[in-house]
Coordinates of C-alpha atoms and ligand atoms in Angstrom, one line a residue:
X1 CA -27.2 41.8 -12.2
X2 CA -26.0 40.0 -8.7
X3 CA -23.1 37.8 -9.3
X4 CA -24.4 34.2 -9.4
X5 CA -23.7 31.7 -6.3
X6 CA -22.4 28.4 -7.4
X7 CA -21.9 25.4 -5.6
X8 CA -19.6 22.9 -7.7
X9 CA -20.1 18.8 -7.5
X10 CA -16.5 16.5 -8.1
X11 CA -15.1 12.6 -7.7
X12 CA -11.9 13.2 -9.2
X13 CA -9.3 15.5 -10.8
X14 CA -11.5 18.6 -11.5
X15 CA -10.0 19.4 -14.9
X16 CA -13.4 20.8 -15.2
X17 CA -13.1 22.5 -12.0
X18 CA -10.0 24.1 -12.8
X19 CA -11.1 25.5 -16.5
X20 CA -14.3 27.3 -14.2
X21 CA -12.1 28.7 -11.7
X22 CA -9.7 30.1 -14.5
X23 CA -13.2 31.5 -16.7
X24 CA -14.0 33.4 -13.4
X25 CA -10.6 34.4 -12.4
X26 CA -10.6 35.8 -16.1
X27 CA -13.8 37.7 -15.5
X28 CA -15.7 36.0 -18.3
X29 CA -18.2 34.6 -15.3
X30 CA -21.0 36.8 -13.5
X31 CA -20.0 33.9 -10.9
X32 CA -18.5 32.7 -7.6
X33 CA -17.6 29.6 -6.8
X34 CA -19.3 29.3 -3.0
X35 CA -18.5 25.7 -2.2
X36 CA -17.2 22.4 -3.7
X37 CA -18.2 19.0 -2.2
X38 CA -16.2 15.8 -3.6
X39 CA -17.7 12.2 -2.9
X40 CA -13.8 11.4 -2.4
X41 CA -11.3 12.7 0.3
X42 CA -8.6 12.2 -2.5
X43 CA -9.9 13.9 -5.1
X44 CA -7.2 16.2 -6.7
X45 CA -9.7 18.8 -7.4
X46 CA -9.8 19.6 -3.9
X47 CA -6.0 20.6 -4.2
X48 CA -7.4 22.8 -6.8
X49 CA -10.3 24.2 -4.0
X50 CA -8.2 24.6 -1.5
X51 CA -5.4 26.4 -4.1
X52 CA -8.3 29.0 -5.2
X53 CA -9.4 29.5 -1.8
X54 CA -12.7 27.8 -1.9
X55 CA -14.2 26.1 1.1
X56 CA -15.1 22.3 0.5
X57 CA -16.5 19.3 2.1
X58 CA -16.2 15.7 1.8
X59 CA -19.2 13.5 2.2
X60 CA -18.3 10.2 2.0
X61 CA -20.9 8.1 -0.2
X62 CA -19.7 4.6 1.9
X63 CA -20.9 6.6 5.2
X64 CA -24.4 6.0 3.9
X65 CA -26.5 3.2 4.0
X66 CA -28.8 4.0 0.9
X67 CA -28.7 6.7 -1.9
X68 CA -31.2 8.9 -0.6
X69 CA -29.5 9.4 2.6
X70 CA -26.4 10.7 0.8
X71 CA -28.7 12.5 -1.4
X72 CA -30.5 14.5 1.4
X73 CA -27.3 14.7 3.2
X74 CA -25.4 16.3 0.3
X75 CA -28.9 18.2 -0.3
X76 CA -27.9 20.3 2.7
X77 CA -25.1 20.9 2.5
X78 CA -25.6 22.6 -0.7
X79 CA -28.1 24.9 0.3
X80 CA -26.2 26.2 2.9
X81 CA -24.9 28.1 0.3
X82 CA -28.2 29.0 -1.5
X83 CA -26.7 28.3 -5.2
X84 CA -28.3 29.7 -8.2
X85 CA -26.6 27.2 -10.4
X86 CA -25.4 23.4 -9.0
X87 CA -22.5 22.7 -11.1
X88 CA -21.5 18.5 -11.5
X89 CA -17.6 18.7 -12.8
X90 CA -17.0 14.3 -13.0
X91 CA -19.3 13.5 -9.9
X92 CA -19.9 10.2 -10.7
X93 CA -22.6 9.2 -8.3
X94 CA -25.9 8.9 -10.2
X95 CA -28.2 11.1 -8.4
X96 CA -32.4 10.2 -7.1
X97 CA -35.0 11.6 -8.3
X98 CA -35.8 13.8 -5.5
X99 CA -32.6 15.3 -5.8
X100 CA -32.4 16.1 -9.2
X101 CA -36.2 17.7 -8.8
X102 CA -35.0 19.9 -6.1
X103 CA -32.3 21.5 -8.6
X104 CA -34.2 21.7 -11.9
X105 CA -33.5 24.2 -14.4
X106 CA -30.4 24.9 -11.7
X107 CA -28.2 21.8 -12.2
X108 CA -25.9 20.8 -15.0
X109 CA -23.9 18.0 -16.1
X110 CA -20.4 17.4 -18.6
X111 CA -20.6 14.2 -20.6
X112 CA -18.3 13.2 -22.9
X113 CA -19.8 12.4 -25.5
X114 CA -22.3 14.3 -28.3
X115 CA -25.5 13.7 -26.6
X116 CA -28.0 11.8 -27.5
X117 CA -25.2 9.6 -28.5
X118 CA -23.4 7.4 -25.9
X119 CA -25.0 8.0 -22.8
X120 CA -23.7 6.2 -19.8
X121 CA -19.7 4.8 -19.5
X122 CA -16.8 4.1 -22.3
X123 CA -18.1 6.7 -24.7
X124 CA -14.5 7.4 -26.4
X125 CA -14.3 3.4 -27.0
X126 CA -18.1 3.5 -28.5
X127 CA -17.4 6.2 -30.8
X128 CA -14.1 4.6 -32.1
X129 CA -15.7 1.1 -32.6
X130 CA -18.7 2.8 -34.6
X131 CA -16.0 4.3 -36.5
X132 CA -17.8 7.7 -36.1
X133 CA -15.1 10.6 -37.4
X134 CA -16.8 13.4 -35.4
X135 CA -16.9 12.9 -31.3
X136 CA -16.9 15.8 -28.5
X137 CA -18.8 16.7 -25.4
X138 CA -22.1 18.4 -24.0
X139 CA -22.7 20.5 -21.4
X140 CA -27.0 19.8 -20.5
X141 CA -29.3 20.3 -17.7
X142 CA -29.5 17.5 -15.4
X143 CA -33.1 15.8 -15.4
X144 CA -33.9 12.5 -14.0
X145 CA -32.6 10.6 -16.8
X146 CA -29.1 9.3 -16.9
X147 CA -27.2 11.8 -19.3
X148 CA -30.9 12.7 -20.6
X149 CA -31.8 16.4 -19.8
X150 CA -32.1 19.3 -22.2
X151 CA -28.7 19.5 -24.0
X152 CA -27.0 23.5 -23.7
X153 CA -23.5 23.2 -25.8
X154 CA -21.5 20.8 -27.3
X155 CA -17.7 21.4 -28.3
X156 CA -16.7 18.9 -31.1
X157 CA -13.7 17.2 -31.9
X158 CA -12.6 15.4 -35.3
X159 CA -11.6 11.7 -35.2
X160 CA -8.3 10.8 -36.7
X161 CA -7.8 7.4 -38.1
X162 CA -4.9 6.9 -35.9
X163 CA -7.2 7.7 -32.6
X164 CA -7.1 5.5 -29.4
X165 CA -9.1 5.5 -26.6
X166 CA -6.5 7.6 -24.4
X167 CA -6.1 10.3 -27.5
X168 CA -9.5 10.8 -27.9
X169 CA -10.5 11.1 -24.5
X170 CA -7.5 14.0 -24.0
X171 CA -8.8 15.7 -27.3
X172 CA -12.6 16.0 -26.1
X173 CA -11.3 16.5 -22.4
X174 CA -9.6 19.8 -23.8
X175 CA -13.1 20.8 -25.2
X176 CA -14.9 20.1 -22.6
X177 CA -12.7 23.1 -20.4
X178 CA -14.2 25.6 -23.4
X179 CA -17.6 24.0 -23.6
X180 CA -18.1 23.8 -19.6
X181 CA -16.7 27.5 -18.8
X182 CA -19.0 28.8 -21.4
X183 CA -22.2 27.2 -20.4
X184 CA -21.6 28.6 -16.7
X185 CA -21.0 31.9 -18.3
X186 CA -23.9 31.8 -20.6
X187 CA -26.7 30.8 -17.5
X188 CA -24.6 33.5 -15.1
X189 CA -25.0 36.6 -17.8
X190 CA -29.0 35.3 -17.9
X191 CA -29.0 34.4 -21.3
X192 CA -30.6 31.0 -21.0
X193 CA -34.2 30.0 -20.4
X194 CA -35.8 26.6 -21.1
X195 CA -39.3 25.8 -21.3
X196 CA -41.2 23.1 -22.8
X197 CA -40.2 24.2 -26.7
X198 CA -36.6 24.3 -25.4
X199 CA -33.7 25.9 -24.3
X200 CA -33.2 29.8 -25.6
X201 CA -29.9 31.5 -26.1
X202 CA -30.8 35.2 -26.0
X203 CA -34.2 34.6 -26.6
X204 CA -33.6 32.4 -29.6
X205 CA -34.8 28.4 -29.2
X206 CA -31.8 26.3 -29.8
X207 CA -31.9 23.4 -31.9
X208 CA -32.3 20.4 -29.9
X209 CA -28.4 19.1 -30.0
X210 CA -27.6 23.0 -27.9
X211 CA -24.9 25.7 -29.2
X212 CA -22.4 24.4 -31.2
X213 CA -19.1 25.6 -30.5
X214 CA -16.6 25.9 -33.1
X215 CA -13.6 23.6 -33.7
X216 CA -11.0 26.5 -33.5
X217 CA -13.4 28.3 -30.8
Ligands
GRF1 C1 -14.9 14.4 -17.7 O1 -14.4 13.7 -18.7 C2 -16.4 14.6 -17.7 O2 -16.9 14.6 -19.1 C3 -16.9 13.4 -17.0 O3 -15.9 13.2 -16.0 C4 -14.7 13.8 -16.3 C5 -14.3 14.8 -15.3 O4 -13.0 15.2 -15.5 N1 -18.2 13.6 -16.6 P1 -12.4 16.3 -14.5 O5 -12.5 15.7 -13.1 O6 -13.1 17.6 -14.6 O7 -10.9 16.4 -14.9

């Protein structure tokens, strides 16, 4: 099997990043990390590029005047490097539809929350407030709708009574560096396929919410 080609999406610190770069490092990834482009010259995950020898861009979202523009621009420069897998780690730029066409079935997407649940922004705060007492992350294939596509694996976290926002968001931020790693490993050792019934694991159809990982796991 030829080791996979993956080009990796940031805005900011690249926790995410950094948990990948470990997973291959570790050999647990049929992988290599060909390029990573950051919407932000000062994201710190570029440290963590530059640190693993990985050669980066920055493409400045402000230097365009509309979304498509930075879309096709950032288009480009991706398939310079002919990814099988488009990995976003925290890029927050919502993406068009042309874009996230061009990388279908090759594009995925962290959010921390467990999908279908909190889509969109303060998802720690919304799962507090609705006094939920389970809470975690989800790796998923990125499809035109905002946190929408097929859902791959979620990593969950209990909620403690004495929660915040901030101790929340650091417990499912520690999940999502075992969720993340896997899914990457999972789609590199071919063991995914999705079709219209769904995404299978080894030839078995998931259930709709992905795999589960463990608490402990
Ligand atoms: C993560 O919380 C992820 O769920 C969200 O953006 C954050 C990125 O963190 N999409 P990092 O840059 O990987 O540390």
């Amino acid at each position: 099997m030829s080791t996979k080609r993956i080009v990796v999406l940031i805005s900011g610190s690249g926790s995410n990043l950094q948990a990948i770069i470990n997973a291959i490092d570790a050999g647990h990834i049929n992988g290599r990390i060909e390029h990573v482009i950051s919407n932000k010259a000062d994201a710190y995950g570029l440290v963590r590029a530059e640190q693993a020898g990985i050669s980066y861009s920055v493409i400045d979202h402000k230097a365009f005047d509309s979304r498509e523009s930075f879309d096709a621009h950032t288009r480009q420069v991706i398939d310079k490097y002919a990814p099988d897998l488009v990995v976003l780690a925290g890029f927050m730029r919502i993406l068009s539809a042309a874009f996230v066409q061009h990388y279908r079935g090759k594009m995925l997407n962290i959010h921390p929350s467990l999908l279908p649940k909190y889509k969109g922004l303060h998802t720690h705060k919304r799962a507090l407030e609705a006094g939920d007492n389970e809470h975690g992350c989800t790796v998923h294939f990125v499809t035109e709708e905002l946190d929408g596509g097929p859902l791959l694996v979620q990593a969950c976290v209990p909620v403690s009574s004495d929660d915040t926002e901030a101790s929340l968001q650091a417990k499912v931020h520690q999940r999502e560096h075992v969720a993340y790693p896997l899914a990457v490993e999972l789609i590199c050792a071919d063991r995914i396929r999705f079709d219209e019934a769904g995404i299978f694991l080894d030839d078995e159809l998931l259930p709709p919410s992905g795999f589960r990982l463990a608490y402990d796991a």
